[in-house]
XYZ file of C-alpha atoms in Angstrom:
759
model
C 0.000 0.000 0.000
C 1.466 3.318 -1.082
C 0.103 5.172 1.966
C 2.322 3.090 4.225
C 5.522 4.000 2.372
C 5.862 7.585 3.569
C 5.755 9.588 6.758
C 5.410 13.330 7.394
C 7.697 14.954 9.941
C 6.915 18.371 11.442
C 9.739 20.154 13.237
C 9.382 23.230 15.433
C 12.089 25.430 16.902
C 14.749 27.770 15.602
C 14.860 26.146 12.184
C 14.435 28.948 9.634
C 17.293 31.125 8.415
C 19.891 28.711 9.827
C 20.482 26.400 6.848
C 18.057 23.774 8.158
C 16.344 22.834 4.884
C 19.709 22.446 3.075
C 20.854 20.240 5.977
C 17.718 18.075 5.633
C 18.234 17.903 1.854
C 21.837 16.714 2.135
C 21.014 14.219 4.881
C 18.101 12.757 2.892
C 20.253 12.424 -0.225
C 23.018 10.778 1.814
C 20.507 8.244 3.241
C 19.001 7.667 -0.218
C 15.572 8.902 0.863
C 12.842 10.160 -1.442
C 10.496 13.019 -0.588
C 10.686 16.743 0.068
C 11.203 19.468 2.676
C 9.563 22.888 2.919
C 8.961 25.751 5.303
C 5.407 25.666 6.612
C 4.659 28.894 8.443
C 7.214 28.945 11.231
C 7.900 25.211 11.105
C 9.545 22.771 8.704
C 7.572 19.938 7.102
C 9.304 16.853 5.658
C 7.960 13.909 3.687
C 10.251 10.821 3.499
C 10.268 7.042 3.188
C 8.735 5.493 6.260
C 11.092 2.514 6.518
C 14.156 4.682 7.331
C 12.359 7.439 9.209
C 13.511 6.483 12.718
C 17.202 6.625 11.769
C 16.553 9.814 9.796
C 14.908 11.566 12.762
C 17.687 10.465 15.106
C 20.326 11.875 12.777
C 18.381 15.138 12.474
C 18.502 15.506 16.269
C 22.185 14.521 16.443
C 23.548 16.484 13.477
C 21.348 19.603 13.136
C 23.185 22.897 12.390
C 24.772 24.522 15.438
C 22.681 27.661 15.027
C 19.402 25.705 15.018
C 17.370 24.575 18.040
C 14.811 21.786 17.776
C 11.943 22.115 20.256
C 9.540 19.465 19.017
C 9.169 16.774 16.359
C 5.795 15.337 15.351
C 5.137 12.552 12.855
C 2.108 11.278 10.985
C 1.575 8.533 8.436
C 1.097 9.989 4.959
C -1.809 8.492 3.025
C -1.037 10.041 -0.368
C -0.715 7.825 -3.436
C 2.071 9.541 -5.395
C 5.395 7.827 -6.080
C 8.427 9.909 -5.021
C 11.661 9.330 -6.952
C 14.090 11.860 -5.469
C 14.344 14.503 -2.725
C 13.546 18.191 -3.236
C 13.227 21.499 -1.457
C 9.726 22.786 -2.167
C 8.348 26.332 -2.177
C 7.569 27.624 1.299
C 3.981 27.919 2.478
C 2.450 30.355 4.928
C 0.163 28.702 7.444
C -1.261 29.622 10.838
C 0.637 27.351 13.193
C 0.752 29.250 16.456
C 3.923 30.780 17.850
C 7.204 29.714 16.301
C 10.672 31.038 17.168
C 12.074 33.789 14.966
C 15.676 33.424 13.866
C 17.986 35.918 15.533
C 20.660 38.081 13.936
C 24.086 36.423 14.164
C 27.632 37.758 14.055
C 29.625 37.076 10.905
C 31.216 33.611 11.003
C 34.923 32.765 10.677
C 34.505 31.128 7.244
C 32.906 34.257 5.785
C 35.678 36.391 7.314
C 38.294 34.216 5.621
C 36.533 34.725 2.275
C 36.532 38.499 2.849
C 40.315 38.359 3.301
C 40.961 36.135 0.262
C 41.875 38.244 -2.778
C 40.879 35.401 -5.107
C 37.364 35.192 -3.674
C 34.515 37.295 -5.045
C 33.592 38.186 -1.429
C 36.982 39.828 -0.918
C 36.467 43.106 0.915
C 32.666 42.797 0.620
C 31.016 44.241 3.725
C 27.803 42.186 3.496
C 29.287 38.725 3.168
C 27.242 36.106 5.046
C 25.953 32.550 4.763
C 23.347 30.175 6.206
C 25.166 30.310 9.549
C 25.544 34.069 10.032
C 24.307 37.554 9.213
C 21.065 39.528 9.656
C 17.813 37.653 10.210
C 15.170 39.233 12.494
C 16.271 42.788 11.653
C 15.402 42.277 7.948
C 12.336 40.020 8.329
C 8.982 41.261 7.011
C 6.923 38.099 7.401
C 7.175 34.314 7.633
C 8.273 31.987 6.240
C 11.887 33.115 6.190
C 12.498 33.411 2.447
C 14.334 36.144 0.557
C 11.081 37.553 -0.827
C 9.876 38.078 2.757
C 12.920 40.111 3.802
C 14.467 43.442 2.865
C 16.789 41.441 0.546
C 13.824 41.030 -1.818
C 14.813 44.090 -3.859
C 18.345 42.766 -4.506
C 18.705 40.304 -7.380
C 21.359 37.607 -7.077
C 24.060 37.420 -9.738
C 24.520 34.142 -11.621
C 27.305 32.967 -9.294
C 25.282 33.661 -6.151
C 22.322 31.947 -7.795
C 24.465 28.887 -8.527
C 25.592 28.750 -4.882
C 21.980 29.070 -3.782
C 20.954 26.107 -5.935
C 23.959 23.860 -5.244
C 23.258 21.282 -2.503
C 26.985 20.869 -1.873
C 27.580 24.593 -1.343
C 27.510 26.133 2.137
C 25.273 28.898 0.741
C 22.701 26.410 -0.534
C 19.373 28.215 0.054
C 21.108 31.123 1.840
C 18.361 33.749 1.652
C 20.680 36.739 2.188
C 23.277 35.700 -0.397
C 25.075 38.489 -2.287
C 28.606 39.383 -3.351
C 30.584 42.171 -5.038
C 28.928 41.333 -8.372
C 25.401 41.931 -7.027
C 26.423 44.164 -4.173
C 24.493 46.097 -1.598
C 26.133 49.489 -2.049
C 27.957 51.122 0.862
C 28.139 54.932 0.844
C 30.051 57.493 2.890
C 28.749 61.044 3.254
C 30.662 63.943 4.769
C 28.730 67.080 5.669
C 25.912 65.948 3.397
C 28.041 65.200 0.306
C 28.679 61.716 -1.087
C 32.431 61.144 -0.745
C 32.886 57.454 -1.470
C 31.185 54.197 -2.458
C 31.989 50.659 -1.228
C 35.766 50.230 -0.677
C 36.341 53.977 -0.937
C 33.544 54.572 1.589
C 35.413 52.499 4.210
C 38.658 54.369 3.496
C 37.000 57.787 3.824
C 35.287 56.735 7.055
C 38.591 55.518 8.566
C 40.329 58.802 7.629
C 37.509 60.798 9.245
C 37.820 58.792 12.468
C 41.576 59.385 12.557
C 40.887 63.109 12.182
C 38.657 63.082 15.273
C 35.336 63.150 13.453
C 32.070 61.686 14.786
C 30.512 59.190 12.351
C 26.993 57.725 12.186
C 27.462 54.115 11.082
C 24.569 51.925 9.970
C 24.770 48.608 11.797
C 22.615 45.480 11.842
C 19.774 46.906 13.926
C 20.230 50.658 13.579
C 22.730 53.488 13.393
C 25.515 53.883 15.944
C 27.595 56.974 16.649
C 31.315 56.220 16.662
C 34.510 58.187 17.243
C 38.135 57.585 18.194
C 38.107 56.456 21.842
C 41.669 57.780 22.276
C 40.648 61.301 21.258
C 39.423 63.206 24.342
C 38.140 66.123 22.296
C 35.974 63.853 20.117
C 34.505 62.161 23.189
C 33.695 65.436 24.915
C 32.132 66.771 21.736
C 29.999 63.633 21.432
C 28.914 63.903 25.084
C 27.986 67.543 24.629
C 26.092 67.032 21.375
C 24.266 63.947 22.642
C 23.480 65.584 26.021
C 25.130 62.659 27.795
C 27.495 64.187 30.365
C 27.975 61.151 32.638
C 26.343 58.053 31.165
C 28.941 55.453 30.156
C 29.752 54.669 26.543
C 30.679 51.231 25.223
C 33.797 50.598 23.127
C 34.193 48.447 20.036
C 37.687 46.947 19.841
C 39.443 45.166 16.992
C 40.041 41.892 18.844
C 40.505 40.244 22.239
C 44.111 41.462 22.423
C 42.970 45.083 22.179
C 40.217 44.409 24.731
C 42.711 43.004 27.234
C 44.572 46.308 27.260
C 41.430 47.948 28.630
C 39.626 45.358 30.767
C 40.082 42.098 32.659
C 38.384 39.188 30.899
C 37.561 35.719 32.214
C 37.134 32.725 29.908
C 33.356 33.095 30.216
C 33.518 36.735 29.160
C 35.782 35.945 26.205
C 33.405 33.162 25.175
C 30.488 35.621 25.259
C 32.369 38.278 23.273
C 33.360 35.812 20.539
C 29.981 34.046 20.347
C 27.517 34.404 17.484
C 25.510 36.768 19.736
C 28.531 39.105 20.029
C 27.003 41.184 22.844
C 28.406 44.153 24.692
C 30.115 42.629 27.735
C 30.378 44.745 30.883
C 33.883 43.938 32.128
C 36.112 45.269 34.916
C 38.330 48.161 33.882
C 42.092 47.723 33.931
C 43.256 51.316 33.820
C 40.763 53.632 35.458
C 42.489 56.843 34.307
C 42.448 55.959 30.608
C 38.802 54.891 30.653
C 37.250 57.399 33.071
C 36.238 59.651 30.190
C 34.386 56.686 28.636
C 32.657 55.342 31.776
C 33.062 57.828 34.655
C 33.107 56.712 38.317
C 32.061 53.104 37.736
C 33.911 49.787 37.797
C 32.940 48.430 34.403
C 33.487 49.211 30.749
C 31.256 47.892 27.963
C 33.297 46.046 25.326
C 32.059 44.641 22.014
C 33.920 42.987 19.137
C 33.207 43.672 15.446
C 30.177 41.549 14.543
C 29.553 42.469 10.904
C 31.735 42.428 7.813
C 31.488 46.221 7.739
C 32.977 46.507 11.243
C 35.843 44.161 10.348
C 36.696 46.127 7.193
C 36.787 49.347 9.207
C 39.178 47.860 11.765
C 41.534 46.798 8.973
C 42.232 50.524 8.552
C 42.289 51.803 12.148
C 44.345 50.669 15.134
C 42.381 52.207 18.009
C 39.142 51.376 19.859
C 36.044 53.350 18.931
C 33.283 54.758 21.086
C 30.170 52.782 20.146
C 26.817 54.279 21.178
C 23.285 54.183 19.770
C 22.389 56.956 17.345
C 19.346 58.467 18.984
C 18.087 61.433 20.941
C 18.216 60.631 24.655
C 15.147 58.582 25.594
C 14.213 57.780 21.979
C 14.695 54.481 20.107
C 17.732 53.811 17.950
C 17.464 55.365 14.469
C 17.239 52.876 11.603
C 17.153 54.889 8.362
C 19.103 57.706 6.714
C 16.264 60.242 6.425
C 15.364 59.921 10.107
C 19.048 60.281 11.002
C 19.316 63.580 9.120
C 16.053 64.845 10.563
C 16.852 64.112 14.202
C 20.626 64.125 14.623
C 21.888 66.536 11.974
C 24.673 68.547 13.585
C 25.715 65.768 15.979
C 27.786 63.774 13.465
C 30.291 64.810 10.798
C 29.869 61.883 8.434
C 27.591 58.928 7.679
C 28.462 55.388 6.593
C 25.209 54.095 5.116
C 24.086 51.147 2.995
C 21.072 50.411 0.813
C 19.465 47.422 2.543
C 16.516 48.391 4.742
C 16.516 47.669 8.470
C 12.960 46.432 9.008
C 13.191 46.113 12.792
C 15.390 48.314 14.963
C 17.255 46.287 17.576
C 19.843 47.450 20.096
C 22.972 45.485 20.907
C 22.543 42.950 23.694
C 24.360 43.685 26.958
C 25.544 40.933 29.318
C 27.568 40.747 32.527
C 29.283 38.013 34.538
C 27.393 37.981 37.861
C 27.544 35.239 40.501
C 29.358 32.867 38.148
C 27.020 33.186 35.146
C 26.788 35.431 32.103
C 23.487 37.228 32.630
C 21.606 39.533 30.228
C 21.224 43.204 31.142
C 19.673 44.239 27.811
C 17.813 41.833 25.539
C 18.791 42.797 22.008
C 20.577 41.643 18.861
C 21.445 37.942 18.952
C 19.341 37.177 22.031
C 15.921 38.420 20.917
C 13.218 37.745 19.991
C 13.618 35.269 22.845
C 11.586 32.062 22.630
C 10.721 30.192 25.832
C 8.598 27.115 26.480
C 6.604 26.781 29.723
C 4.310 23.796 30.223
C 1.074 25.688 30.918
C -0.732 24.971 27.621
C -3.266 27.778 27.817
C -5.924 27.861 25.123
C -5.614 31.664 25.004
C -3.439 33.933 22.932
C -2.068 36.389 25.474
C 0.113 39.480 25.167
C 2.106 40.713 28.160
C 2.141 44.481 27.667
C 5.251 45.160 29.732
C 6.374 48.067 31.879
C 6.745 51.800 31.378
C 10.554 51.650 31.393
C 12.794 49.177 29.576
C 9.621 47.929 27.940
C 9.129 44.753 25.966
C 6.161 42.718 24.701
C 5.556 38.986 25.123
C 3.230 36.945 22.903
C 2.078 33.647 24.449
C 0.035 30.746 23.124
C -0.219 27.178 24.401
C 3.214 26.593 25.947
C 5.184 29.012 23.721
C 6.344 32.505 24.737
C 8.041 34.968 22.380
C 9.650 37.954 24.138
C 10.366 40.971 21.953
C 13.693 42.779 21.997
C 14.172 45.651 24.444
C 12.038 48.583 23.219
C 12.838 51.407 25.652
C 10.997 53.897 27.872
C 7.438 54.583 26.759
C 7.245 58.187 27.937
C 8.674 59.107 24.524
C 6.256 59.324 21.531
C 8.704 57.664 19.104
C 9.312 54.765 21.474
C 5.555 54.425 21.946
C 5.142 54.295 18.159
C 7.792 51.562 17.836
C 6.106 49.655 20.671
C 2.805 49.630 18.778
C 4.590 48.597 15.565
C 6.074 45.574 17.339
C 2.675 44.698 18.844
C 1.139 44.738 15.355
C 4.062 42.889 13.739
C 3.854 39.898 16.072
C 0.093 39.722 15.594
C 0.504 39.849 11.811
C 3.409 37.427 11.493
C 1.683 34.721 13.528
C -1.890 35.483 12.347
C -3.052 35.314 15.961
C -5.693 37.550 17.523
C -5.045 38.106 21.246
C -7.675 36.848 23.700
C -6.054 38.523 26.731
C -3.908 41.613 27.220
C -2.062 41.515 30.567
C -0.880 44.896 31.841
C 0.315 46.851 34.869
C -1.888 48.265 37.649
C -0.817 51.826 36.826
C -3.589 53.236 34.626
C -1.493 56.186 33.414
C 1.423 54.152 32.118
C 1.618 54.269 28.339
C 1.630 50.460 28.171
C -1.683 50.497 30.088
C -3.184 53.230 27.885
C -2.201 51.326 24.735
C -3.530 48.097 26.272
C -6.920 49.716 26.917
C -7.004 51.034 23.341
C -5.994 47.700 21.795
C -8.402 45.657 23.919
C -11.254 47.842 22.652
C -10.088 47.652 19.029
C -9.691 43.870 18.961
C -12.390 43.152 21.553
C -10.400 41.042 23.975
C -10.124 40.663 27.735
C -7.770 42.958 29.677
C -6.340 41.959 33.073
C -4.045 43.786 35.518
C -1.022 42.360 37.329
C 0.933 44.196 40.018
C 4.430 45.147 38.831
C 6.444 43.157 41.390
C 4.188 40.136 41.146
C 4.961 40.150 37.414
C 8.672 40.177 38.308
C 7.998 37.232 40.629
C 6.184 35.265 37.898
C 9.026 35.962 35.443
C 11.758 34.571 37.697
C 9.518 31.735 38.941
C 8.935 30.599 35.341
C 12.603 31.013 34.526
C 13.521 28.921 37.596
C 11.316 26.136 36.201
C 13.306 26.337 32.952
C 16.695 26.512 34.681
C 16.279 23.638 37.149
C 14.477 20.352 37.493
C 13.727 20.954 41.191
C 11.085 23.689 40.717
C 7.529 22.721 39.777
C 4.541 24.996 39.147
C 2.958 24.054 42.466
C 6.119 24.608 44.584
C 6.238 27.738 46.728
C 9.397 29.853 46.641
C 10.674 32.898 48.471
C 10.845 35.831 46.054
C 13.151 38.793 46.675
C 11.926 41.500 44.265
C 13.920 44.732 44.559
C 13.936 47.549 42.026
C 13.361 51.265 41.542
C 9.597 51.574 41.450
C 6.277 49.983 40.647
C 2.745 50.780 41.761
C 1.750 48.612 44.712
C -1.619 47.188 45.709
C -1.870 49.844 48.452
C -1.300 52.769 46.074
C 2.273 53.375 47.266
C 5.405 52.891 45.190
C 6.887 49.475 45.934
C 10.397 48.262 45.221
C 11.677 46.370 48.275
C 9.359 43.343 48.338
C 9.562 39.810 49.697
C 6.965 37.347 48.446
C 6.122 33.734 49.251
C 4.189 31.881 46.612
C 3.926 30.214 43.228
C 1.989 30.852 40.014
C -1.266 30.118 41.822
C -0.934 32.610 44.693
C 1.597 35.235 45.753
C 1.710 36.547 49.328
C 3.598 39.693 50.315
C 5.385 38.643 53.507
C 7.924 41.449 53.799
C 8.987 44.891 52.638
C 11.071 47.872 53.650
C 9.414 50.456 55.845
C 7.967 53.088 53.482
C 9.819 56.396 53.272
C 8.952 59.619 51.488
C 9.935 60.846 48.043
C 9.568 64.577 48.619
C 8.329 66.216 45.436
C 7.122 62.922 44.005
C 8.757 61.409 40.932
C 11.020 64.460 40.492
C 13.061 63.094 43.421
C 14.158 60.147 41.249
C 16.294 62.634 39.282
C 17.055 65.085 42.118
C 18.134 62.442 44.592
C 19.250 64.910 47.279
C 15.504 65.129 48.019
C 15.473 61.392 48.783
C 18.527 61.626 51.040
C 17.157 64.675 52.850
C 13.755 63.034 53.305
C 15.297 59.841 54.666
C 17.393 61.854 57.115
C 14.235 63.620 58.300
C 12.457 60.245 58.561
C 15.236 58.804 60.760
C 16.045 61.914 62.790
C 19.644 61.941 61.509
C 20.400 65.511 62.570
C 24.010 65.654 61.324
C 22.896 64.575 57.847
C 20.022 67.081 57.953
C 22.498 69.849 58.817
C 24.840 68.862 55.971
C 21.968 69.016 53.481
C 20.837 72.412 54.763
C 24.319 73.743 53.976
C 24.091 72.775 50.298
C 20.343 73.177 49.598
C 19.186 76.801 49.296
C 17.354 77.838 52.461
C 14.003 78.481 50.786
C 14.092 75.078 49.123
C 15.114 73.197 52.282
C 12.353 74.896 54.265
C 9.838 73.989 51.562
C 11.053 70.377 51.425
C 10.820 70.042 55.212
C 7.289 71.476 55.217
C 6.246 69.097 52.410
C 7.689 66.179 54.386
C 6.018 67.141 57.666
C 2.611 67.791 56.100
C 2.898 64.937 53.591
C 2.328 67.304 50.639
C 3.342 65.958 47.213
C 5.335 63.259 49.010
C 5.013 59.715 47.673
C 5.662 56.797 50.013
C 7.989 54.101 48.712
C 9.577 50.835 49.841
C 12.115 50.922 46.985
C 15.630 49.525 47.442
C 16.670 51.352 44.280
C 15.758 54.626 45.976
C 17.737 53.526 49.069
C 20.828 53.293 46.843
C 20.060 56.843 45.667
C 19.687 58.061 49.248
C 22.948 56.511 50.468
C 24.926 57.891 47.498
C 23.442 61.339 48.100
C 23.991 61.273 51.882
C 27.657 60.425 51.238
C 27.907 63.394 48.873
C 28.872 61.181 45.938
C 26.170 62.448 43.568
C 23.097 64.653 44.039
C 21.418 64.323 40.641
C 20.837 61.101 38.727
C 22.088 61.397 35.146
C 21.001 57.891 34.116
C 19.161 54.864 35.470
C 21.233 52.803 37.906
C 23.975 55.410 38.307
C 24.099 55.318 42.116
C 24.105 51.527 42.222
C 27.141 51.410 39.929
C 28.989 54.105 41.901
C 28.424 52.319 45.212
C 29.334 48.972 43.657
C 32.661 50.348 42.462
C 33.436 51.861 45.873
C 32.503 48.656 47.711
C 35.202 46.735 45.832
C 37.815 48.850 47.644
C 36.903 47.513 51.093
C 37.294 44.061 52.639
C 35.032 44.716 55.615
C 32.484 42.064 56.554
C 30.587 44.494 58.796
C 26.899 45.308 58.386
C 24.754 48.139 59.595
C 22.080 47.338 62.154
C 18.507 46.746 61.048
C 15.395 45.142 62.465
C 12.633 43.048 60.906
C 9.296 43.411 62.702
C 6.336 41.424 61.346
C 7.971 41.427 57.913
C 8.729 45.161 57.878
C 12.431 45.972 57.448
C 13.377 48.899 59.696
C 16.454 50.827 58.550
C 16.616 53.751 61.022
C 19.638 52.343 62.876
C 21.451 51.861 59.571
C 21.025 55.539 58.644
C 22.092 56.735 62.114
C 25.207 54.512 62.030
C 25.968 55.627 58.486
C 25.768 59.211 59.779
C 28.693 58.501 62.085
C 30.675 56.618 59.427
C 30.515 59.621 57.096
C 32.803 61.488 59.498
C 35.594 59.013 58.577
C 35.118 59.778 54.839
C 35.823 56.077 54.187
C 33.210 55.830 51.467
C 34.532 52.487 50.242
C 33.788 50.954 53.631
C 30.383 52.660 53.826
C 29.418 51.300 50.393
C 30.571 47.790 51.343
C 28.715 47.866 54.678
C 25.528 49.024 52.933
C 25.704 46.207 50.376
C 26.586 43.698 53.141
C 23.509 44.873 55.036
C 21.177 44.289 52.093
C 22.642 40.805 51.615
C 22.202 40.058 55.332
C 18.529 41.111 55.138
C 18.066 38.569 52.332
C 19.811 35.868 54.386
C 17.640 36.558 57.436
C 14.455 36.108 55.402
C 15.824 32.931 53.796
C 16.680 31.471 57.225
C 13.259 32.470 58.534
C 11.635 30.392 55.762
C 13.821 27.266 55.745
C 13.465 24.792 52.916
C 12.175 27.296 50.401
C 14.148 28.019 47.259
C 14.913 31.752 46.905
C 14.400 33.588 43.595
C 15.544 37.110 42.701
C 14.232 39.692 40.238
C 14.277 43.462 39.785
C 16.891 45.913 38.543
C 18.736 45.973 41.880
C 20.001 42.468 41.055
C 22.078 43.831 38.201
C 24.449 44.840 41.026
C 27.280 42.308 40.868
C 28.626 43.107 44.355
C 25.236 42.527 45.980
C 24.489 39.305 44.078
C 27.881 37.826 44.879
C 27.633 38.793 48.556
C 24.268 37.016 48.731
C 25.844 33.942 47.113
C 28.677 34.058 49.679
C 26.196 34.204 52.591
C 23.968 31.470 51.158
C 26.745 28.963 50.530
C 27.372 27.783 54.146
C 23.623 27.228 54.582
C 23.170 25.343 51.265
C 20.287 27.638 50.325
C 18.974 26.973 46.826
C 18.426 30.059 44.692
C 17.775 31.251 41.138
C 18.713 34.516 39.464
C 17.842 35.462 35.885
C 19.957 33.852 33.143
C 17.602 34.082 30.156
C 15.944 37.446 30.774
C 17.280 40.654 32.313
C 16.239 41.149 35.961
C 15.123 44.690 35.096
C 11.702 45.683 33.739
C 12.297 44.012 30.366
C 11.202 40.760 32.059
C 7.858 42.240 33.164
C 5.985 41.406 29.942
C 7.026 37.752 30.249
C 5.883 37.625 33.873
C 2.540 39.215 32.955
C 2.008 36.668 30.179
C 2.925 33.722 32.414
C 0.512 34.929 35.126
C -2.341 35.423 32.660
C -1.794 32.125 30.863
C -1.739 30.216 34.137
C -4.827 31.851 35.652
C -6.901 31.741 32.455
C -5.493 28.568 30.919
C -8.833 26.748 30.686
C -11.118 29.638 29.782
C -11.403 32.405 27.249
């Protein structure tokens, strides 16, 4: 019977844009199988002889391309009556098949780099050389399936030689959708002060000369434009800071190779492995020479380092011998710019020259940022190479849900059945352009998967832009809208990630959740940020928090942090600190602030640990105005590394409330010594000891951590040190950042669990 001769195989995972169909083709030919392979929506469908199918499937799992990830394989007997005589790659089909992983952008591979350096190869010196194992993917994708016609490569016709590679099963560019070479090139252009000065090879030369002359260049990367300049030229750096209105925020550096990086930072094997991976993220590493790098990353311990990850970057470094400042081309608070016209409209006057190319960037995407914390490389920003992030949680909800994310460091998460797709980092939604990009991503995911959301899960705060957009979208598409408290969403995110990381956490297990960050609206209407929860996906109980203290002047105090320090001093009766503030704050302002505190006028109550970092840094006189998010945490972290003290400040926990008055009064006395390194270390030790005390008070429970405070390496590693003698099990984020980028995932997990059996 013909129907018994064949079997269909459906494969899900990261299997498009990674050379998977060519791999299947070659394997089938090698095993003398008849049939075909094709993209089907976001999956791959295969038809082959049934008698060898078990061996075939096993070899697929064993030998799949390194850049692919197989999540599931399904089979079904094929009852067709045709006779298959060979094996083919068929035309792709679009089909609604739920959520499927999107292939991520990958750094240029070593083989392609060798071709670029080979004068006999037609890819010699070609900036856009790539293959089935490397190059842009998500950033150029318009729709599924991943075929050239569905990307921004659709307007570029392959030359005969590229076409031959594309059709040749023995060639490594067999079915490489982004294939091109010097004969069918994507043109590279260099502009200086608005005039075209060079094309292709000449464009690289002109750009390198401009950098050597101290010029600031806007360079089009994989996911958007970056501003670059000579990192050894102080004048260029100061000019860039002034023009970009970025007086203190650290820049990252792109370096030619690991050898150049090692002149600037200390690198462990794990950090080198991350830098040289196909993700090629920015790695936050410990500075070697503070004086040489202070102008790049002032007053902090780390320096962001990234290696060239595109052919264009490598060609540029063939002509320069110095590191370059590498920062997103955008107005502060806005998303990265992705096209030439927008660049001229928004940043004209900031840069001297532009290195542009013709291929469209469909989706902006920032570089990923990672850091070695507590023995693991952990994401700080979810961007190129890491996102869109696909996760699989065994909840199997019948709903399509979208986690709408947070106001800051926003992201979106689409969820259906047991699949979760987390968007790249989007940014802060208080900016109209970021809000526009956010809505574009919402619509793109809905379009690409042909899924209409049943539930939108959003924050409690009705005035957050994510909540306003959620209300608008739920009305437009007529779906349910639910609210999840900010820190409970953090809890759900790390709880779900703990399930993925370890076999010892099940959905029904309760864990102790330490959720510390800058701010989030609490159930009581106050601003939370120093929370301790006990629970699971079913129920979450708030069992502890810091005693609320006042933010005088409301949210303005987050920038003007002397108001937080002054308010905390008033709260604790720290008279010496109060006196020191009244010497530096104008009398009228200090009197007004004190009156506002005493009468509780425009004073928001908060439990935030992030704001405690601000207060301590301000009280010590280290900084009085926040120039960027997390600044005080990084300053205190750097200082803490200069002290070996194991001392803590005193604190008290009464019925779950953490009382810090004694800590502030003792800190008041320590300030007289001006040993700020010891003060910083004692403060971080104290926070770690608070965590330990809660863990010991709830023995047997695994401890999970989320929130931006746990980007602080010194704090995380002190907690690990205190936990070790007690064999306390714990999980910190490894797949998602601990900051608010993980909120959308937590919202989606919560909604899918609580509404899994009902629409």
